[in-house]
Coordinates of C-alpha atoms in Angstrom, one line a residue:
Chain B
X1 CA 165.1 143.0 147.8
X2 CA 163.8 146.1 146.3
X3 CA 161.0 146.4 143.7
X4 CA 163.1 147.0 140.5
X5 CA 164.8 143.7 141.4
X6 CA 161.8 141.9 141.5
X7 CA 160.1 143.6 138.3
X8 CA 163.2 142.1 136.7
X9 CA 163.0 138.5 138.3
X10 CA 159.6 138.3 136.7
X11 CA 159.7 137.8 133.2
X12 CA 161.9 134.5 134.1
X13 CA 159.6 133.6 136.6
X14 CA 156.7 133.3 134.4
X15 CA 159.2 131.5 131.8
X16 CA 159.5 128.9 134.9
X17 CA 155.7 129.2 135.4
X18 CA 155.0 128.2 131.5
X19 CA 157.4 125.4 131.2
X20 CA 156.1 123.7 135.0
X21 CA 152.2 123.9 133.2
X22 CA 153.8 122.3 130.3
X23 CA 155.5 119.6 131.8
X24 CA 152.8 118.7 134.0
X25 CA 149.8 119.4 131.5
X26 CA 148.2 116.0 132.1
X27 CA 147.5 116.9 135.5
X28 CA 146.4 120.6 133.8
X29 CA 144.0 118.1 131.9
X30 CA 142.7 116.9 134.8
X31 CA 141.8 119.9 135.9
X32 CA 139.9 121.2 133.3
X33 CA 138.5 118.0 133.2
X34 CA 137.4 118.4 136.6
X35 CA 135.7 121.9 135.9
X36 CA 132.9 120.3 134.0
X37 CA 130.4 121.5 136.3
X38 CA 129.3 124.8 133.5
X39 CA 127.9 122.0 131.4
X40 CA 125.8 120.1 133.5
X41 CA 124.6 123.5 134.8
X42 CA 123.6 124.1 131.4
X43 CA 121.9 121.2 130.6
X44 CA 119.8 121.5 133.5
X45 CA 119.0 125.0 132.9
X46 CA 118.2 124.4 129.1
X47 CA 116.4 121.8 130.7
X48 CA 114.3 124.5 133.0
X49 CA 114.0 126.8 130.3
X50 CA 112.9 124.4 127.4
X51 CA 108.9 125.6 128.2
X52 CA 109.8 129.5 129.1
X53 CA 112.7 132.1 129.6
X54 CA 113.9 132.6 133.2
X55 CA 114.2 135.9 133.8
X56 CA 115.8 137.4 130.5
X57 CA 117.6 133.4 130.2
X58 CA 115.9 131.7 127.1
X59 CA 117.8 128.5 126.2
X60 CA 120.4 130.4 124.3
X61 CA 120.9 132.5 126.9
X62 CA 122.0 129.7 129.5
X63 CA 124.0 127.9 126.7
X64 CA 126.0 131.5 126.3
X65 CA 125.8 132.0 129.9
X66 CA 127.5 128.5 130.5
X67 CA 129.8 128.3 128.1
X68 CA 131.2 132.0 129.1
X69 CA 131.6 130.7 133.2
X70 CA 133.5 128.0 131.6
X71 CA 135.9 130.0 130.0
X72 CA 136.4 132.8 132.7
X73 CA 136.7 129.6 135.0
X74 CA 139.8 128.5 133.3
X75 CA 141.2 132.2 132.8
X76 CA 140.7 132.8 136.3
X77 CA 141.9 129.5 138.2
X78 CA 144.7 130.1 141.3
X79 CA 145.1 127.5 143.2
X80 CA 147.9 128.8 146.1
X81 CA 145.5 127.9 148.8
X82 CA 146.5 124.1 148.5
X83 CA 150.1 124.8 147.3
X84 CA 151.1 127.0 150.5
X85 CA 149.1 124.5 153.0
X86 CA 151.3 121.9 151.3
X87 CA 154.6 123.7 151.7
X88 CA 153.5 124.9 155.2
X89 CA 153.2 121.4 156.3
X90 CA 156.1 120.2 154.9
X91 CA 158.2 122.7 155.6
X92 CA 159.3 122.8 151.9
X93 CA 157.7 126.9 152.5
X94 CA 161.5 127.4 154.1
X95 CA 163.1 126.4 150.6
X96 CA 161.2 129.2 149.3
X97 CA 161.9 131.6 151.7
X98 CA 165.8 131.3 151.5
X99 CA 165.5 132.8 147.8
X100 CA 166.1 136.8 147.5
X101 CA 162.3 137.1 146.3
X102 CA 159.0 137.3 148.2
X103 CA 157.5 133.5 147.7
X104 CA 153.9 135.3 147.0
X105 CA 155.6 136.6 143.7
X106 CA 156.7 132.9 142.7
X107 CA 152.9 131.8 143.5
X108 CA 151.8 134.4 141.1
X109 CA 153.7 133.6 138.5
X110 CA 153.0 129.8 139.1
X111 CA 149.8 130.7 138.4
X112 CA 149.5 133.5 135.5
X113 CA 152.5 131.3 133.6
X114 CA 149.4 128.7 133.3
X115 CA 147.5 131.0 131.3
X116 CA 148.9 130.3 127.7
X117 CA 148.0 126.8 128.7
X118 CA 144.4 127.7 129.4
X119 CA 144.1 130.1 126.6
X120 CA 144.6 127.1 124.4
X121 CA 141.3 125.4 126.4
X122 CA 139.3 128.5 126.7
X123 CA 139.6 130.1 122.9
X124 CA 137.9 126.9 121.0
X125 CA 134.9 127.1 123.8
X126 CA 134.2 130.9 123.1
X127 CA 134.6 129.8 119.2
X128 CA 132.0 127.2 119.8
X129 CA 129.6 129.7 122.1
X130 CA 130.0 132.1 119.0
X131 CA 128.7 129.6 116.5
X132 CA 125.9 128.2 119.1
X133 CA 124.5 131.2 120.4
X134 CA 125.7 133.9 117.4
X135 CA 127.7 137.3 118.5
X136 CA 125.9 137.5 121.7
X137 CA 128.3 135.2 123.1
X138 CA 130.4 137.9 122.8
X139 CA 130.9 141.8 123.8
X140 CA 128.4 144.0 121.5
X141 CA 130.4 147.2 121.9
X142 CA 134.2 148.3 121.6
X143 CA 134.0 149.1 125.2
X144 CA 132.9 145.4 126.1
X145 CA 136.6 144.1 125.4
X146 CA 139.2 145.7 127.4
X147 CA 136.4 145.7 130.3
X148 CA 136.6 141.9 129.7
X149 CA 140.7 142.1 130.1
X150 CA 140.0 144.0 133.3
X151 CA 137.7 142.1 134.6
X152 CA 139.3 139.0 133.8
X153 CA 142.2 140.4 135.6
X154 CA 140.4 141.4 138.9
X155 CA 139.1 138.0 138.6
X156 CA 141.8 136.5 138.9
X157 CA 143.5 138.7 141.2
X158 CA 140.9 138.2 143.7
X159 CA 140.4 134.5 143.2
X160 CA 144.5 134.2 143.9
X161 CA 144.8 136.9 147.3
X162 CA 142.3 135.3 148.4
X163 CA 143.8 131.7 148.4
X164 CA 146.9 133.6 149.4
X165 CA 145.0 134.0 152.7
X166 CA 143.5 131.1 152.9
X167 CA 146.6 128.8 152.4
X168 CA 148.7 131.7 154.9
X169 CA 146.0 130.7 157.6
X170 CA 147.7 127.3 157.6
X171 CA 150.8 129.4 159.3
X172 CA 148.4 130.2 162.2
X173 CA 146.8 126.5 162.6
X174 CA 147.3 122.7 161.6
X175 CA 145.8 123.1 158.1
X176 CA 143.6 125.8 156.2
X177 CA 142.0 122.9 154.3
X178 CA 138.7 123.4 156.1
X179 CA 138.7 127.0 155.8
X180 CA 139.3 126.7 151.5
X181 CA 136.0 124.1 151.8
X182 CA 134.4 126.6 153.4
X183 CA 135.1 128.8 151.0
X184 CA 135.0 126.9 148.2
X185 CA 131.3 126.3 149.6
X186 CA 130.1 130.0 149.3
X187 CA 132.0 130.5 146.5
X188 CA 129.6 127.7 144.2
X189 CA 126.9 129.4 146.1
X190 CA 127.3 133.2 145.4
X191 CA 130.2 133.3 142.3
X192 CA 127.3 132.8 139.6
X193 CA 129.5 129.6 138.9
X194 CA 126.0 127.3 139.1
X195 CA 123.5 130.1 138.1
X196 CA 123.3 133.5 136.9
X197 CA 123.0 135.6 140.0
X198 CA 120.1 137.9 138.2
X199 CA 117.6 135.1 138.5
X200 CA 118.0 134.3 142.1
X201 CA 115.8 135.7 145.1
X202 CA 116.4 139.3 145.6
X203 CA 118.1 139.0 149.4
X204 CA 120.5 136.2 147.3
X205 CA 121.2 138.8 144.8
X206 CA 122.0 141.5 146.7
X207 CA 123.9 139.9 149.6
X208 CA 126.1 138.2 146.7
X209 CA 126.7 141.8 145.8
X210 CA 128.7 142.7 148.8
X211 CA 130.5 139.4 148.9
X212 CA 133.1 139.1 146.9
X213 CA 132.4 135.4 145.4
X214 CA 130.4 137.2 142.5
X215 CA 133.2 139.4 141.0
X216 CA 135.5 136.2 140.7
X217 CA 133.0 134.6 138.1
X218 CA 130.2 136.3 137.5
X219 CA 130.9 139.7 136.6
X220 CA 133.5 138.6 133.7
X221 CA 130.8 136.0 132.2
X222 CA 128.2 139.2 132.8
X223 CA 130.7 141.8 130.7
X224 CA 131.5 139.2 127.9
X225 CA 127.9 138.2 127.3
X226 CA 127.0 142.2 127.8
X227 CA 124.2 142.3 130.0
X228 CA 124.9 145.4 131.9
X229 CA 125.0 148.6 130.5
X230 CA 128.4 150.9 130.6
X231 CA 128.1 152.9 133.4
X232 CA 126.6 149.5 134.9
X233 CA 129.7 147.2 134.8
X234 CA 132.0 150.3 135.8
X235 CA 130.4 150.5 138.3
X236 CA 130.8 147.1 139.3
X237 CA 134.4 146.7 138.2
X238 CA 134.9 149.7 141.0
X239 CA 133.5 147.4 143.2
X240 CA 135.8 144.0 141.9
X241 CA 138.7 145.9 142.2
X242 CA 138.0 147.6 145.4
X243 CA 137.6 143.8 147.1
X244 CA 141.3 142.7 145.0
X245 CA 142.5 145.9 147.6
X246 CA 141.2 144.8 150.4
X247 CA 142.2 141.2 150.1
X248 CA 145.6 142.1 148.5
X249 CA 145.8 144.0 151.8
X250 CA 144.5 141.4 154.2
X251 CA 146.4 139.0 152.7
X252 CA 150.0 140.4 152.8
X253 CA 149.5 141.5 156.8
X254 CA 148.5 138.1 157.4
X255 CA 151.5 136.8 155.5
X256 CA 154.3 139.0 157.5
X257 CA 152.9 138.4 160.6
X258 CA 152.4 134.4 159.6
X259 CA 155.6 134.1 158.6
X260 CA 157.1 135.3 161.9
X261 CA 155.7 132.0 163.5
X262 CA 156.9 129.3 160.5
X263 CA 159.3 127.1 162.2
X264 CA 159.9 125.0 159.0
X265 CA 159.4 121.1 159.9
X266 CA 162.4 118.7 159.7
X267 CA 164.3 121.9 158.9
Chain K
X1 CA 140.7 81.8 153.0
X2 CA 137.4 84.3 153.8
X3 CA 137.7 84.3 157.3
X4 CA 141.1 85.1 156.7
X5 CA 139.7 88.3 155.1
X6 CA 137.1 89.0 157.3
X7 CA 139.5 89.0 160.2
X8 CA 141.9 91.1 158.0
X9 CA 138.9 94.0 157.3
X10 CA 138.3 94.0 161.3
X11 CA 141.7 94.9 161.9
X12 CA 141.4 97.6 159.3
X13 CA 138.9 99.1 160.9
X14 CA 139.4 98.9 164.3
X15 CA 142.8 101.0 163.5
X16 CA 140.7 103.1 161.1
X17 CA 138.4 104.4 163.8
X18 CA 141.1 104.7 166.2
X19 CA 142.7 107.0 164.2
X20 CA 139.8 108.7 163.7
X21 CA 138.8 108.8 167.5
X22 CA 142.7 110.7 167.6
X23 CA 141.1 113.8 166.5
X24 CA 138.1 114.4 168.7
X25 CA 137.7 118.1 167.7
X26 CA 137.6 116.9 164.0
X27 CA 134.9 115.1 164.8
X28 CA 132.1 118.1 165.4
X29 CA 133.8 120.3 162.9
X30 CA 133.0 117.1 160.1
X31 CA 129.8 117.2 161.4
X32 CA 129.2 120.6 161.2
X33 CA 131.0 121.1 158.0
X34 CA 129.0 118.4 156.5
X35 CA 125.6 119.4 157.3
X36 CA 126.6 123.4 156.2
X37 CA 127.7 121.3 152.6
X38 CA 124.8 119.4 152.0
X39 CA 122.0 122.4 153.0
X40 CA 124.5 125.0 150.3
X41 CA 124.5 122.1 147.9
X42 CA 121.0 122.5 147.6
X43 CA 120.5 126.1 146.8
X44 CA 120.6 125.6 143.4
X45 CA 117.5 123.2 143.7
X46 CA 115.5 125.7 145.5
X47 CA 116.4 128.4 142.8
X48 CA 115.3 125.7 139.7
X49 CA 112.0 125.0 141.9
X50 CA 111.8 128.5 142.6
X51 CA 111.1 128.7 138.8
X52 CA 109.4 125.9 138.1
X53 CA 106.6 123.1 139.3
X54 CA 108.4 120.5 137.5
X55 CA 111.4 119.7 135.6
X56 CA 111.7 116.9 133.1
X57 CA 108.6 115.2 135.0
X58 CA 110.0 115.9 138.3
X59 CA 108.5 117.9 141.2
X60 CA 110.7 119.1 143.7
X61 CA 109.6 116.1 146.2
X62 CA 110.3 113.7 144.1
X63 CA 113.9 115.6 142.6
X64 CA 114.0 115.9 146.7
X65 CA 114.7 112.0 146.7
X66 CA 117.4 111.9 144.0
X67 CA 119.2 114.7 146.4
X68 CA 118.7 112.1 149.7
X69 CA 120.3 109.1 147.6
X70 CA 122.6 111.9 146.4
X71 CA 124.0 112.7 149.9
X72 CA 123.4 108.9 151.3
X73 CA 125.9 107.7 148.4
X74 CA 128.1 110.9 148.9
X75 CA 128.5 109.5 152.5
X76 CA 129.6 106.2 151.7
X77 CA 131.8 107.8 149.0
X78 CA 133.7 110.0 151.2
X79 CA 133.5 107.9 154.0
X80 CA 134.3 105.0 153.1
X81 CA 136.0 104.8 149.7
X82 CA 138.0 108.1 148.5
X83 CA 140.1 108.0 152.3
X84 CA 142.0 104.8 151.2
X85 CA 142.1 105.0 147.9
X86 CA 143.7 108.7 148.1
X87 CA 146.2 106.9 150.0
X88 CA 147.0 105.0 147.1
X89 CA 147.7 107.9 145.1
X90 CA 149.8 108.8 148.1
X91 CA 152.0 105.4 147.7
X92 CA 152.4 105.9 144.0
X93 CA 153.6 109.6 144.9
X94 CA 156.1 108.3 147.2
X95 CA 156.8 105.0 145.9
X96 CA 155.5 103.2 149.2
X97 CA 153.2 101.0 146.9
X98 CA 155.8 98.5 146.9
X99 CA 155.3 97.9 150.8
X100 CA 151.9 96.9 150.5
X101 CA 152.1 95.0 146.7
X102 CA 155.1 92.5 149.0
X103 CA 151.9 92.0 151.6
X104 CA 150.7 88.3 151.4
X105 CA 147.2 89.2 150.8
X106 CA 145.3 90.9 148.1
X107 CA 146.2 94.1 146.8
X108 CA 143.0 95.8 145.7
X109 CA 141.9 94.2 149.0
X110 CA 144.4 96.0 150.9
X111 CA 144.3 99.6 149.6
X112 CA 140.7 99.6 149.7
X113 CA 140.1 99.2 153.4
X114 CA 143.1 101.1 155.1
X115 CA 141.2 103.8 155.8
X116 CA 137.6 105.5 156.8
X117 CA 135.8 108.3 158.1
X118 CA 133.6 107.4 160.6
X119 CA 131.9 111.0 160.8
X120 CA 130.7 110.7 157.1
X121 CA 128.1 108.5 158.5
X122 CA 126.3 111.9 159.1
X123 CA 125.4 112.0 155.6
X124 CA 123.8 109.1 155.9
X125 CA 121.4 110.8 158.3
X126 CA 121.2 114.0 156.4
X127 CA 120.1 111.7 153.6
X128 CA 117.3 109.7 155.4
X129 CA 116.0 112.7 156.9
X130 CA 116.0 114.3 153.0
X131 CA 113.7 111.4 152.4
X132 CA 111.6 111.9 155.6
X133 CA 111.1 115.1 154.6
X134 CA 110.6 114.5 150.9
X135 CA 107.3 111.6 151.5
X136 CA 105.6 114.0 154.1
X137 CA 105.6 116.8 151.0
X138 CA 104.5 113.8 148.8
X139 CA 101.8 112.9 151.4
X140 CA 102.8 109.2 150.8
X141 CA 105.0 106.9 151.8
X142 CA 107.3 105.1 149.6
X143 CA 106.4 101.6 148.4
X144 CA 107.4 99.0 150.2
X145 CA 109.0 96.3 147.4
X146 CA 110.5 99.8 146.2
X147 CA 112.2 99.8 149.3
X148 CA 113.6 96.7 148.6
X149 CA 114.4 97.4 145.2
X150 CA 116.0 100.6 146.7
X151 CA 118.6 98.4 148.9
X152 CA 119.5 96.0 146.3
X153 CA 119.9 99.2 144.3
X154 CA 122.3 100.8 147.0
X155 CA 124.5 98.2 146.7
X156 CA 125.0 97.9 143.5
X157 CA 125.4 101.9 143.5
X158 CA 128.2 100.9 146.4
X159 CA 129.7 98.4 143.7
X160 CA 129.7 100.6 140.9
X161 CA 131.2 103.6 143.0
X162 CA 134.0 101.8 144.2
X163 CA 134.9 100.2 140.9
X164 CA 134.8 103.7 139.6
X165 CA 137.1 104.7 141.6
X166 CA 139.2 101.9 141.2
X167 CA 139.2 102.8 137.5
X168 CA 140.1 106.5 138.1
X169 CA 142.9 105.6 140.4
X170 CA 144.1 102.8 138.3
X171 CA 145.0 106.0 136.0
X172 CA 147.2 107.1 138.8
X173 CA 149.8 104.4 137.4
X174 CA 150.3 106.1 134.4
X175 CA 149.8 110.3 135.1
X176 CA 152.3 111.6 137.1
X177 CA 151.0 114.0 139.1
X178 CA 147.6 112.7 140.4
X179 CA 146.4 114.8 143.3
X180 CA 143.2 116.5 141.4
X181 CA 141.6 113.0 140.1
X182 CA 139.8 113.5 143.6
X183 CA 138.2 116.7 142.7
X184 CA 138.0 115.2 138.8
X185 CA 136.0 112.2 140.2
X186 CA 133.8 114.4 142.6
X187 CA 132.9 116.6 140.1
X188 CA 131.8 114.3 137.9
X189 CA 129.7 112.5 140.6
X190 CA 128.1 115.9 141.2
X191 CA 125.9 115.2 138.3
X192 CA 124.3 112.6 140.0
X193 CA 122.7 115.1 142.1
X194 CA 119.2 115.6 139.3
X195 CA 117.6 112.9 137.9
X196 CA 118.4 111.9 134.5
X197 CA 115.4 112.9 132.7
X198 CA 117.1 116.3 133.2
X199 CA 120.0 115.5 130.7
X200 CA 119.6 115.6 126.6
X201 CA 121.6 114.7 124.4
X202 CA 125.4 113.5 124.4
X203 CA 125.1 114.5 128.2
X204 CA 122.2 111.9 128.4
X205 CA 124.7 109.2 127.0
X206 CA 127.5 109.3 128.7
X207 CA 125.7 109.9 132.1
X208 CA 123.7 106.6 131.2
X209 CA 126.5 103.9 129.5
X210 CA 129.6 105.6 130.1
X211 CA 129.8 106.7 133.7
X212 CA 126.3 105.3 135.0
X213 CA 125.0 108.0 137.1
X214 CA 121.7 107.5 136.0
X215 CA 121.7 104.0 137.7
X216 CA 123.3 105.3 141.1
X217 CA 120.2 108.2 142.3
X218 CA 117.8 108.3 139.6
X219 CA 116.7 104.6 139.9
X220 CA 116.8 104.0 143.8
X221 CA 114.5 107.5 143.9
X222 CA 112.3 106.0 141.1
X223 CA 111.9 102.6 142.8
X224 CA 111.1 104.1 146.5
X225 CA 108.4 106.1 144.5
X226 CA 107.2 102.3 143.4
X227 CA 107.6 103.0 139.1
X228 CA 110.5 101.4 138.8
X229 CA 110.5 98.8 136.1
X230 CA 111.6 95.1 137.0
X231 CA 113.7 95.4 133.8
X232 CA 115.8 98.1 134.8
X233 CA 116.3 96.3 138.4
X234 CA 117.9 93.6 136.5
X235 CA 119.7 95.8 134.0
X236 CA 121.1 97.5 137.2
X237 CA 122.6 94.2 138.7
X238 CA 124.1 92.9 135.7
X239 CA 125.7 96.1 134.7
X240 CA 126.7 97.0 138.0
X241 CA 128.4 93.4 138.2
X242 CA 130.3 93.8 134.5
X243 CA 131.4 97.3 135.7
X244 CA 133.1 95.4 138.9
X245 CA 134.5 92.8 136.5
X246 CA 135.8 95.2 134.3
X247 CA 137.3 97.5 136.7
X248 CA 139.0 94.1 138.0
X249 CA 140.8 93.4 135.3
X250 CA 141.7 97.0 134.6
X251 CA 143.9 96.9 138.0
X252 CA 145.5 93.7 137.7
X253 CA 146.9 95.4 134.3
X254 CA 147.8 98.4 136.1
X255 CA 149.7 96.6 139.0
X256 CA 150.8 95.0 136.1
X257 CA 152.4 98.1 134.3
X258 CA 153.8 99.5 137.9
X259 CA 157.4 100.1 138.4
X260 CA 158.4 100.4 141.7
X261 CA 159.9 104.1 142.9
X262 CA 163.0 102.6 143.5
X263 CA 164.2 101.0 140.8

């Protein structure tokens, strides 16, 4: 199917996406439910901070800081790893593959048709940052917004390719499962999720650099509470985007050469 | 009647480990996997000590034992309780419920015992050796009727975790699509992780009356360190025992409300 085909599927496809987060939004609930951890976080570092700042993180720092992973979390959220290990193992993948349009573009969709959804969980929480903390909760400078948007966006994008190769592994063994824990793992570790990566030990900071666990939440909680400087967070979105090519990448080979071995089950 | 039961949870288990024993291979990489998740899960306590001497009264020993009960009851969680009652969610799913509500035995009984993962019992280990290693930094070793108090306290942080999770899944019978209560559930049980004294506020309340995490680490840690009030003890039993009751009756009703997949 050529590329002007599927630019033209898309619009309905994220229609589709919209209406499946709406239909299921209890289990959307759930979710977001289940994403509580930015709170406890912040009561414990509140907690840590109550007597001094950590690094440049007084307590309305953290509470900004907290409330901000929050909100990228829910902006940012894919979860294809699960859905294609699913559809791998019960051959329900093959349904997919009979339609004239690459499954990975249905995935995406899935996913991004979510976000009106999540915007409507997100907004109120950067409201309430706002009134907590004051405009720091926020970007200082012009610049600080659409950097947000693009950082947001490589978020994302990096957060879904690489569940797209996680749950594509499950083409090459029994389940990927393992592999998303493992993942999932360094990703709590590294992402900034549980604390800002500037305050941990110097080899932590700098091997989260080079990983690309920190440019899924951190950097976007970093640009919209503006702690880096301009040619700072360019810098660094060079670098989110740069791992968003190299998954995107990874992840289709592995896909066309995955999808060569799917024998669908029960087909 | 008992017996009847007893016999009934042998059977369980003697299929449950079987199954288990299917997947040799599985076996190391739990292992493995498990020890790699409870050393990661503690970066974040080396980064707040990192920082600090103490937190909320605690010094990283003694936040060390809060960790050990963390893992210990993490073990039993995932080990013992989350395997068969994800199935559940799996015969509400499918509408296979109906199968095991026709049995002539218990329900609740049933679905909580069909299956378990042996290899979680590596947490257990993990978490006595966190405690090891947490009273040789203390230079001490734990009080002996604290111990005690610390096993009457496990199982009434067994009770309260399953009827939890009885609660959670019970809320299967009425949302549709239930495969993230799992990660809903763990996530919450993540906070159990720091002791209490940590959390202010609203967080502080509903950690303590609502879902009483305080109760499952905080007071086994504080009663092996022997300051452990005979008050709280008590408090812990009887409200560990209402929270069974409750969660009880809270299934019946469900079962209650089910409608079978097929009609």
């Amino acid at each position: 199917m050529s590329m002007r085909t599927t630019f033209r599927a898309l619009p309905a496809l994220m229609r589709v996406g919209f209406a499946e987060a709406l239909a299921y939004r209890a289990e959307l609930l759930v979710w977001v439910l289940s994403t509580t951890m930015p709170f406890i976080m912040m009561a414990l570092w509140t907690a840590v901070a109550r007597d001094a700042p950590v690094g440049t993180y007084g307590q309305a720092g953290f509470v900004g800081y907290f409330l901000a992973t929050f909100v990228v979390r829910q902006l940012t959220g894919a979860w294809a790893a699960w859905q294609i290990n699913y559809e791998v193992r019960q051959g329900t993948l093959a349904m997919r593959l009979l339609r004239p349009i690459s499954p990975l573009w249905t995935y995406a969709t899935e996913n991004l048709g979510a976000v009106p959804m999540r915007v409507m969980v997100a907004v109120p929480v950067a409201v309430i940052s706002v009134l907590l903390v004051g405009p720091q909760a926020v970007p200082q400078h012009w610049w600080g917004w659409p950097l947000l948007l693009v950082s947001l966006l490589g978020g994302w994008l990096i957060t879904f390719l690489a569940n797209v190769c996680i749950g594509t592994m499950a083409l090459y063994m029994e389940s990927s499962q393992k592999v998303m824990n493992v993942w999932l793992v360094l990703f709590f570790v590294f992402s900034g999720y549980m604390f800002p990566v500037a305050i941990t030990p110097p080899w932590m900071h700098s091997l989260g650099n080079w990983l690309p666990f920190r440019y899924q939440i951190g950097l976007p909680v970093e640009v919209m509470t503006g702690v880096h400087s301009l040619p700072e967070t360019l810098k660094l979105i060079g670098w989110q985007w740069l791992w968003a090519l190299v998954l995107g990448a990874f992840s289709l080979a592995l896909w066309r050469r995955g999808l060569r071995r799917f024998a669908a089950y029960g087909g | 009647m008992a017996s009847r039961y007893v016999r009934l949870l042998g059977v369980q288990l003697r299929s449950a480990s079987l199954l288990a024993l299917q997947y040799r291979g599985d076996f190391l990489v739990e292992g493995v996997i498990s020890a790699f998740w409870t050393l990661t899960a503690m970066v974040p306590l080396f980064v707040v000590y990192g920082e600090r001497q103490a937190i909320a009264g605690w010094s990283f020993a003694e936040a060390l034992l809060v960790v050990g009960w963390f893992t210990l009851l993490q073990g039993i969680l995932e080990g013992a309780i989350t395997p068969s009652l994800n199935s559940v969610v799996e015969h509400i799913r499918k509408g296979t419920l109906d199968f095991v509500l026709l049995k002539p035995a218990d329900a609740q009984f049933l679905v909580s015992t069909t299956g378990f993962e042996p290899w979680r019992a590596t947490n257990v280990l993990t978490g006595i050796a966190i405690f090891v290693y947490a009273f040789h930094l203390l230079g001490r070793g734990p009080s002996i009727p604290g111990l005690f108090a610390s096993l009457v306290l496990l199982v009434t942080s067994t009770l309260l975790l399953y009827s939890m999770w009885i609660l959670t899944v019970s809320a299967a019978f009425f949302v549709v699509k239930v495969d993230n209560l799992t990660y809903f559930f763990q996530s919450i049980f993540d906070a159990a992780r720091w002791p209490s004294a940590v959390f202010k506020g609203p967080l502080a309340f509903v950690f303590t009356f609502i879902i009483p995490l305080a109760l499952m680490t905080t007071f086994p840690a504080e009663a092996m360190l022997g300051r452990l009030s005979l008050r709280a003890l008590v408090t812990a039993v009887v409200g560990s025992l209402a929270f069974a009751f409750i969660s009880r009756r809270v299934w019946l009703r469900s079962i209650g409300h089910y409608t079978s997949a097929s009609s």
